Amino acid sequence: MEVSEILIFTEIALCFLGTLCKDIMAVEPRFDVPIVNITVVAGKTAVLPCSIESLGEFKVVWTDRWSTLLTYGDRRIINDERISVERPRLRDWNLLIRDVQYSDQGNFVCQINTLPIKTNSVLLNVLVPPEILDTSSNDLTTKEGDTVTLTCNVTGIPRPTVQWFRKPHADSQEHHKERVGINGEILIIHNVSRYCDGIYECVAFNDVPPAVNRVISVMVEFPPEVWLNNKKMSQSLGKETILECKVTAFPQAVSVWRFENVFLANSLKHRIDIYKDKGHTIILSVRIMNITKEDFGQYSCFASNEFGEDEETMTLLEFNPPTKPRPVTTTEVRIFTTTPKTRSKLKSSEYDDFIPFKRNEGISHNRGNETFVDGLQFGIKCTGAIVRICAPYSMGKSNAGQTSLYYNGKLLISLIILFNFIIDIFYLV
């Protein structure tokens, strides 16, 4: 120990014993800051306050929870460069601790060398963000039916909470992950299956930022599964087609197409392609060029690995376009009939439809289209049950009464002429 340090300790000891403090001022110093507790996150800077009024010739020292002398006045005594005295004002004797560690937590005392000694205590609380230890689980591979135990060993003050999440290997988007298990450092997966594999994530937090996480990949080995989108397909001769199947397995081993139990390979007729899909799934396709009659039949997608095998079969058929059917023409004729009892009750307005007829040779009248010389439309109205009487009638609304009178008069004249002709024949006979 250097001579200067020995002199400082001697002066402090004598001062606190009162041998060098005979000239005490009438007003004794006092603390004007109440006892407080300081909470700091580890790694930050802690400021422990100590403000004194009327200090005069007295001295101020800081000690820790073990009564170790830290400072004397504004000078640092301990060999710790993180510690210093901050004096933003003359009355302030604040203790600064930079890069606070959890080991710094405890009670610190600001003292004045009066008789008796005056003290002011400050309790320092240190929070520690969560940390995941290296003893936690790493990526692993297991078999279906096994039990998997994942661990996420953490530290922190206060004690961190650990939550578990899972997302499939095929999905790397954050919002697709799901909560699994209960809170804790250990996650046990019983009777693991192929649907349990994925990326497991443990997240530790204790309200002291930042939260930390660890990602553990779990791979589950299982036999293949084969899926076909179609069991039957058809194609025309001379064309080409593509057959596809999906194979899910881990690990991937042998995946082939077979035609009538014969393995297919790349050739002028066939082309085999493999595409990576999500997760442990691949797409196995076979392109068949210039299809002939010999290409129609049974095609099988086969896959196997050390844990098992699977196979699915589909049929390729010849496409025969359907023949165009001959059009069938039908004619609909609507005829109104009445019974003798109701015939007299029917009015002309009840006959909404009519059957076109030829009035004279070379002059025809279509339904609702052509008109007679007087500008009226004509058709045939059929009435009667046993004997059907057909007479022309007018479809127009204007001069309807005159037209009816015209035809009734003409019919009466014809009957009179016919009656006279019959009388004449009778007399001749």
Coordinates of N, CA and C in Angstrom, one line a residue, residues 266-418:
N266 N -36.4 -41.7 -68.4 CA -36.4 -40.7 -69.5 C -36.1 -41.3 -70.8
S267 N -36.9 -41.0 -71.8 CA -36.7 -41.5 -73.2 C -37.4 -40.6 -74.2
L268 N -37.4 -41.0 -75.4 CA -38.2 -40.2 -76.4 C -39.7 -40.2 -76.1
K269 N -40.1 -41.2 -75.4 CA -41.6 -41.3 -75.1 C -41.9 -40.7 -73.8
H270 N -41.0 -40.8 -72.8 CA -41.3 -40.4 -71.4 C -40.3 -39.4 -70.9
R271 N -40.7 -38.5 -70.1 CA -39.8 -37.6 -69.4 C -40.2 -37.5 -67.9
I272 N -39.3 -37.9 -67.0 CA -39.6 -37.9 -65.6 C -39.0 -36.6 -64.9
D273 N -39.8 -35.9 -64.1 CA -39.4 -34.7 -63.4 C -39.7 -34.8 -61.9
I274 N -38.9 -34.2 -61.1 CA -39.1 -34.2 -59.6 C -39.1 -32.8 -59.2
Y275 N -40.1 -32.3 -58.4 CA -40.2 -31.0 -57.9 C -40.3 -31.0 -56.4
K276 N -39.7 -30.1 -55.8 CA -39.7 -30.0 -54.3 C -41.0 -29.2 -53.9
D277 N -41.8 -29.8 -53.0 CA -43.0 -29.2 -52.5 C -42.8 -28.8 -51.0
K278 N -43.8 -28.5 -50.3 CA -43.7 -28.1 -48.9 C -43.2 -29.3 -48.0
G279 N -42.4 -28.9 -47.0 CA -42.0 -29.9 -46.0 C -41.3 -31.1 -46.6
H280 N -41.7 -32.3 -46.3 CA -41.1 -33.5 -46.8 C -41.7 -34.1 -48.0
T281 N -42.4 -33.2 -48.8 CA -43.2 -33.7 -49.9 C -42.5 -33.3 -51.2
I282 N -42.5 -34.2 -52.2 CA -42.1 -34.0 -53.5 C -43.2 -34.3 -54.5
I283 N -43.1 -33.7 -55.7 CA -44.0 -34.0 -56.8 C -43.3 -34.7 -57.9
L284 N -43.8 -35.9 -58.2 CA -43.1 -36.8 -59.2 C -44.0 -36.8 -60.4
S285 N -43.6 -36.3 -61.6 CA -44.4 -36.3 -62.8 C -43.7 -37.1 -63.9
V286 N -44.6 -37.6 -64.8 CA -44.2 -38.2 -66.0 C -44.9 -37.6 -67.2
R287 N -44.2 -37.1 -68.2 CA -44.8 -36.6 -69.4 C -44.7 -37.7 -70.5
I288 N -45.9 -37.9 -71.1 CA -46.0 -38.9 -72.1 C -46.3 -38.2 -73.4
M289 N -45.3 -38.3 -74.4 CA -45.4 -37.6 -75.7 C -46.0 -38.5 -76.8
N290 N -46.7 -37.9 -77.7 CA -47.3 -38.6 -78.9 C -48.0 -39.9 -78.5
I291 N -49.1 -39.7 -77.8 CA -49.7 -40.9 -77.3 C -50.3 -41.8 -78.4
T292 N -50.0 -43.1 -78.2 CA -50.6 -44.1 -79.1 C -51.5 -45.1 -78.3
K293 N -52.0 -46.0 -79.1 CA -52.9 -47.0 -78.4 C -52.2 -47.8 -77.3
E294 N -50.9 -48.0 -77.5 CA -50.1 -48.8 -76.5 C -49.9 -48.0 -75.2
D295 N -50.1 -46.7 -75.2 CA -49.8 -45.9 -74.0 C -51.0 -45.9 -73.0
F296 N -52.2 -46.4 -73.4 CA -53.3 -46.5 -72.6 C -53.2 -47.7 -71.6
G297 N -53.5 -47.4 -70.3 CA -53.5 -48.5 -69.4 C -53.3 -48.0 -68.0
Q298 N -52.7 -48.9 -67.1 CA -52.5 -48.6 -65.7 C -51.1 -48.0 -65.5
Y299 N -51.1 -46.9 -64.8 CA -49.8 -46.2 -64.3 C -49.8 -46.2 -62.8
S300 N -48.6 -46.5 -62.2 CA -48.5 -46.6 -60.8 C -47.4 -45.7 -60.3
C301 N -47.6 -45.0 -59.2 CA -46.6 -44.1 -58.6 C -46.2 -44.9 -57.3
F302 N -44.9 -45.2 -57.3 CA -44.4 -46.1 -56.2 C -43.3 -45.3 -55.5
A303 N -43.3 -45.5 -54.1 CA -42.2 -44.8 -53.3 C -41.9 -45.7 -52.1
S304 N -40.6 -45.7 -51.7 CA -40.2 -46.6 -50.6 C -39.0 -45.9 -49.9
N305 N -38.8 -46.2 -48.6 CA -37.6 -45.9 -47.9 C -37.3 -47.0 -46.8
E306 N -36.4 -46.8 -45.9 CA -36.1 -47.9 -45.0 C -37.2 -48.2 -44.0
F307 N -38.2 -47.4 -43.9 CA -39.3 -47.6 -43.0 C -40.6 -48.2 -43.6
G308 N -40.6 -48.2 -44.9 CA -41.8 -48.8 -45.6 C -41.9 -48.3 -47.0
E309 N -43.1 -48.6 -47.6 CA -43.4 -48.3 -49.0 C -44.9 -48.0 -49.2
D310 N -45.2 -47.4 -50.3 CA -46.6 -47.1 -50.7 C -46.7 -46.9 -52.2
E311 N -47.9 -47.2 -52.7 CA -48.1 -47.2 -54.1 C -49.6 -46.8 -54.4
E312 N -49.8 -46.0 -55.5 CA -51.2 -45.6 -55.9 C -51.2 -45.8 -57.4
T313 N -52.4 -46.2 -58.0 CA -52.5 -46.5 -59.4 C -53.6 -45.6 -60.0
M314 N -53.4 -45.2 -61.3 CA -54.4 -44.5 -62.0 C -54.5 -45.1 -63.4
T315 N -55.6 -44.8 -64.2 CA -55.8 -45.3 -65.5 C -55.8 -44.2 -66.5
L316 N -55.0 -44.4 -67.6 CA -55.1 -43.5 -68.7 C -55.9 -44.0 -69.8
L317 N -57.0 -43.3 -70.2 CA -57.9 -43.8 -71.2 C -57.9 -43.0 -72.5
E318 N -58.4 -43.5 -73.6 CA -58.4 -42.8 -74.8 C -59.6 -41.8 -74.8
F319 N -59.4 -40.6 -75.3 CA -60.5 -39.6 -75.3 C -61.3 -39.7 -76.6
N320 N -62.6 -40.0 -76.5 CA -63.5 -40.0 -77.7 C -64.5 -38.9 -77.6
P321 N -64.4 -37.9 -78.4 CA -65.3 -36.8 -78.3 C -66.7 -37.2 -78.6
P322 N -67.7 -36.7 -78.0 CA -69.1 -37.1 -78.2 C -69.6 -36.6 -79.6
T323 N -70.4 -37.5 -80.3 CA -71.0 -37.1 -81.5 C -72.1 -36.1 -81.3
K324 N -72.3 -35.2 -82.3 CA -73.3 -34.1 -82.2 C -74.7 -34.7 -82.5
P325 N -75.6 -34.6 -81.6 CA -77.0 -35.2 -81.9 C -77.7 -34.3 -83.0
R326 N -78.6 -35.1 -83.8 CA -79.3 -34.4 -84.8 C -80.5 -33.6 -84.2
P327 N -80.7 -32.4 -84.6 CA -81.7 -31.5 -84.0 C -83.1 -32.1 -84.3
V328 N -84.0 -32.0 -83.3 CA -85.4 -32.5 -83.4 C -86.3 -31.3 -83.4
T329 N -87.1 -31.2 -84.5 CA -88.1 -30.1 -84.6 C -89.5 -30.5 -84.2
T330 N -90.1 -29.8 -83.4 CA -91.4 -30.1 -82.9 C -92.3 -28.9 -83.2
T331 N -93.6 -29.1 -83.5 CA -94.6 -28.1 -83.7 C -95.7 -28.2 -82.7
E332 N -96.0 -27.1 -82.1 CA -97.0 -27.1 -81.1 C -98.2 -26.3 -81.6
V333 N -99.3 -27.0 -81.5 CA -100.6 -26.4 -81.9 C -101.5 -26.3 -80.7
R334 N -102.0 -25.2 -80.4 CA -102.8 -25.0 -79.2 C -104.3 -24.8 -79.7
I335 N -105.2 -25.7 -79.3 CA -106.6 -25.6 -79.7 C -107.5 -25.6 -78.5
F336 N -108.4 -24.6 -78.5 CA -109.4 -24.5 -77.5 C -110.6 -25.3 -77.8
T337 N -111.1 -26.1 -76.9 CA -112.4 -26.8 -77.0 C -113.3 -26.5 -75.8
T338 N -114.6 -26.6 -76.1 CA -115.5 -26.3 -75.0 C -116.6 -27.4 -75.0
T339 N -117.3 -27.5 -73.9 CA -118.4 -28.4 -73.9 C -119.7 -27.6 -74.3
P340 N -120.8 -28.3 -74.6 CA -122.0 -27.6 -75.0 C -122.5 -26.6 -74.0
K341 N -122.3 -27.0 -72.7 CA -122.8 -26.2 -71.6 C -122.1 -24.9 -71.5
T342 N -120.8 -24.9 -71.7 CA -120.0 -23.7 -71.5 C -119.7 -23.0 -72.8
R343 N -120.0 -23.6 -73.9 CA -119.7 -22.9 -75.2 C -120.3 -21.6 -75.3
S344 N -121.6 -21.4 -74.9 CA -122.3 -20.2 -75.1 C -121.8 -19.1 -74.1
K345 N -121.0 -19.5 -73.1 CA -120.5 -18.5 -72.1 C -119.2 -17.9 -72.5
L346 N -118.5 -18.5 -73.5 CA -117.2 -18.0 -73.8 C -117.3 -16.7 -74.6
K347 N -116.5 -15.8 -74.4 CA -116.4 -14.5 -75.1 C -115.2 -14.5 -76.0
S348 N -115.3 -13.6 -76.9 CA -114.2 -13.5 -77.9 C -112.9 -13.1 -77.2
S349 N -112.9 -12.4 -76.1 CA -111.7 -12.0 -75.4 C -110.9 -13.1 -74.8
E350 N -111.7 -14.3 -74.6 CA -111.0 -15.4 -73.9 C -110.1 -16.2 -74.9
Y351 N -110.2 -15.9 -76.2 CA -109.4 -16.7 -77.2 C -108.2 -15.8 -77.5
D352 N -107.2 -16.0 -76.7 CA -106.0 -15.2 -76.9 C -105.1 -15.8 -78.0
D353 N -105.2 -17.0 -78.4 CA -104.4 -17.6 -79.5 C -105.3 -17.9 -80.6
F354 N -104.7 -18.0 -81.8 CA -105.5 -18.4 -83.0 C -104.6 -19.2 -83.9
I355 N -105.2 -19.9 -84.8 CA -104.5 -20.8 -85.8 C -104.6 -20.1 -87.1
P356 N -103.4 -19.8 -87.7 CA -103.4 -19.1 -89.0 C -104.2 -19.9 -90.1
F357 N -104.7 -19.2 -91.1 CA -105.4 -19.9 -92.1 C -105.3 -19.1 -93.4
K358 N -105.6 -19.8 -94.5 CA -105.6 -19.1 -95.8 C -106.9 -18.7 -96.2
R359 N -107.1 -17.4 -96.4 CA -108.4 -16.9 -96.8 C -108.6 -17.1 -98.3
N360 N -107.6 -16.7 -99.1 CA -107.7 -17.0 -100.5 C -106.4 -17.6 -101.0
E361 N -106.4 -18.2 -102.1 CA -105.3 -18.8 -102.7 C -104.2 -17.8 -102.9
G362 N -103.0 -18.0 -102.4 CA -101.9 -17.0 -102.6 C -101.9 -15.9 -101.6
I363 N -102.9 -15.8 -100.7 CA -102.8 -14.8 -99.6 C -102.9 -15.6 -98.3
S364 N -101.8 -15.6 -97.6 CA -101.8 -16.3 -96.3 C -101.6 -15.3 -95.2
H365 N -102.0 -15.7 -94.0 CA -101.9 -14.8 -92.8 C -101.2 -15.5 -91.7
N366 N -100.0 -15.0 -91.4 CA -99.3 -15.5 -90.2 C -99.8 -14.9 -88.9
R367 N -99.5 -15.6 -87.8 CA -100.0 -15.2 -86.6 C -99.5 -13.8 -86.2
G368 N -100.5 -12.9 -86.1 CA -100.2 -11.6 -85.6 C -99.4 -10.8 -86.5
N369 N -99.1 -11.2 -87.8 CA -98.2 -10.5 -88.6 C -98.9 -9.7 -89.8
E370 N -99.6 -10.5 -90.7 CA -100.2 -9.9 -91.9 C -101.6 -9.4 -91.6
T371 N -102.1 -8.5 -92.4 CA -103.4 -8.0 -92.2 C -104.2 -8.1 -93.5
F372 N -105.5 -8.0 -93.3 CA -106.4 -8.1 -94.5 C -106.5 -6.7 -95.1
V373 N -107.2 -6.6 -96.2 CA -107.3 -5.3 -96.9 C -107.9 -4.2 -96.1
D374 N -108.7 -4.6 -95.1 CA -109.3 -3.5 -94.3 C -108.5 -3.2 -93.1
G375 N -107.2 -3.7 -93.0 CA -106.3 -3.4 -91.9 C -106.6 -4.2 -90.7
L376 N -107.3 -5.3 -90.7 CA -107.6 -6.2 -89.6 C -106.9 -7.5 -89.7
Q377 N -106.5 -8.1 -88.5 CA -105.8 -9.3 -88.5 C -106.8 -10.5 -88.4
F378 N -106.5 -11.6 -89.0 CA -107.5 -12.8 -89.1 C -106.8 -14.0 -88.6
G379 N -107.7 -14.9 -88.2 CA -107.2 -16.3 -87.8 C -108.5 -17.2 -87.8
I380 N -108.4 -18.4 -87.1 CA -109.5 -19.3 -87.1 C -109.8 -19.5 -85.6
K381 N -111.0 -19.4 -85.2 CA -111.5 -19.7 -83.9 C -112.3 -21.0 -83.9
C382 N -111.9 -22.0 -83.1 CA -112.6 -23.3 -83.2 C -113.4 -23.5 -81.9
T383 N -114.7 -23.8 -82.1 CA -115.5 -24.1 -80.9 C -116.3 -25.3 -81.2
G384 N -117.0 -25.8 -80.2 CA -117.9 -27.0 -80.4 C -117.2 -28.2 -79.8
A385 N -118.0 -29.2 -79.3 CA -117.5 -30.4 -78.8 C -117.6 -31.6 -79.7
I386 N -118.8 -31.8 -80.2 CA -119.1 -32.9 -81.2 C -118.8 -32.4 -82.6
V387 N -119.4 -31.3 -83.0 CA -119.2 -30.8 -84.3 C -118.4 -29.5 -84.1
R388 N -117.2 -29.4 -84.8 CA -116.4 -28.3 -84.6 C -116.7 -27.3 -85.7
I389 N -117.1 -26.1 -85.3 CA -117.4 -25.1 -86.3 C -116.3 -24.1 -86.3
C390 N -115.8 -23.8 -87.5 CA -114.7 -22.9 -87.6 C -115.1 -21.7 -88.5
A391 N -114.9 -20.5 -88.0 CA -115.3 -19.3 -88.7 C -114.2 -18.3 -88.5
P392 N -114.0 -17.5 -89.5 CA -113.0 -16.4 -89.4 C -113.4 -15.4 -88.4
Y393 N -112.5 -14.8 -87.7 CA -112.8 -13.7 -86.7 C -111.7 -12.7 -86.7
S394 N -112.1 -11.5 -86.2 CA -111.1 -10.4 -86.2 C -110.3 -10.4 -85.0
M395 N -108.9 -10.1 -85.2 CA -108.0 -10.0 -84.0 C -107.8 -8.5 -83.7
G396 N -108.3 -7.6 -84.6 CA -108.2 -6.2 -84.3 C -109.2 -5.7 -83.3
K397 N -108.9 -4.6 -82.7 CA -109.8 -4.0 -81.7 C -110.7 -2.9 -82.4
S398 N -110.2 -2.3 -83.4 CA -110.9 -1.2 -84.1 C -111.9 -1.7 -85.1
N399 N -113.2 -1.2 -85.2 CA -114.2 -1.6 -86.1 C -114.6 -3.1 -85.9
A400 N -114.4 -3.6 -84.7 CA -114.7 -5.0 -84.5 C -116.2 -5.3 -84.8
G401 N -117.1 -4.5 -84.4 CA -118.5 -4.7 -84.6 C -118.9 -4.7 -86.1
Q402 N -118.3 -3.8 -86.9 CA -118.6 -3.7 -88.3 C -118.1 -4.9 -89.0
T403 N -116.9 -5.4 -88.6 CA -116.4 -6.6 -89.3 C -117.2 -7.8 -89.0
S404 N -117.7 -8.0 -87.8 CA -118.6 -9.1 -87.5 C -119.8 -9.0 -88.2
L405 N -120.4 -7.8 -88.3 CA -121.7 -7.7 -89.1 C -121.5 -8.0 -90.6
Y406 N -120.3 -7.6 -91.1 CA -120.0 -7.9 -92.5 C -120.1 -9.4 -92.8
Y407 N -119.4 -10.2 -92.0 CA -119.3 -11.6 -92.2 C -120.7 -12.3 -91.9
N408 N -121.4 -11.8 -90.9 CA -122.7 -12.4 -90.6 C -123.7 -12.2 -91.7
G409 N -123.7 -11.0 -92.3 CA -124.6 -10.7 -93.5 C -124.2 -11.6 -94.7
K410 N -122.9 -11.7 -94.9 CA -122.5 -12.5 -96.1 C -122.9 -14.0 -95.9
L411 N -122.8 -14.5 -94.7 CA -123.2 -15.9 -94.4 C -124.7 -16.0 -94.6
L412 N -125.5 -15.0 -94.2 CA -127.0 -15.1 -94.3 C -127.4 -15.1 -95.8
I413 N -126.7 -14.3 -96.6 CA -127.0 -14.3 -98.0 C -126.7 -15.6 -98.7
S414 N -125.6 -16.2 -98.3 CA -125.2 -17.5 -98.8 C -126.2 -18.6 -98.4
L415 N -126.7 -18.6 -97.2 CA -127.7 -19.6 -96.8 C -129.0 -19.4 -97.6
I416 N -129.4 -18.1 -97.8 CA -130.7 -17.9 -98.6 C -130.5 -18.4 -100.0
I417 N -129.4 -18.2 -100.6 CA -129.1 -18.7 -102.0 C -129.2 -20.2 -102.0
L418 N -128.5 -20.8 -101.0 CA -128.5 -22.3 -101.0 C -129.9 -22.8 -100.7

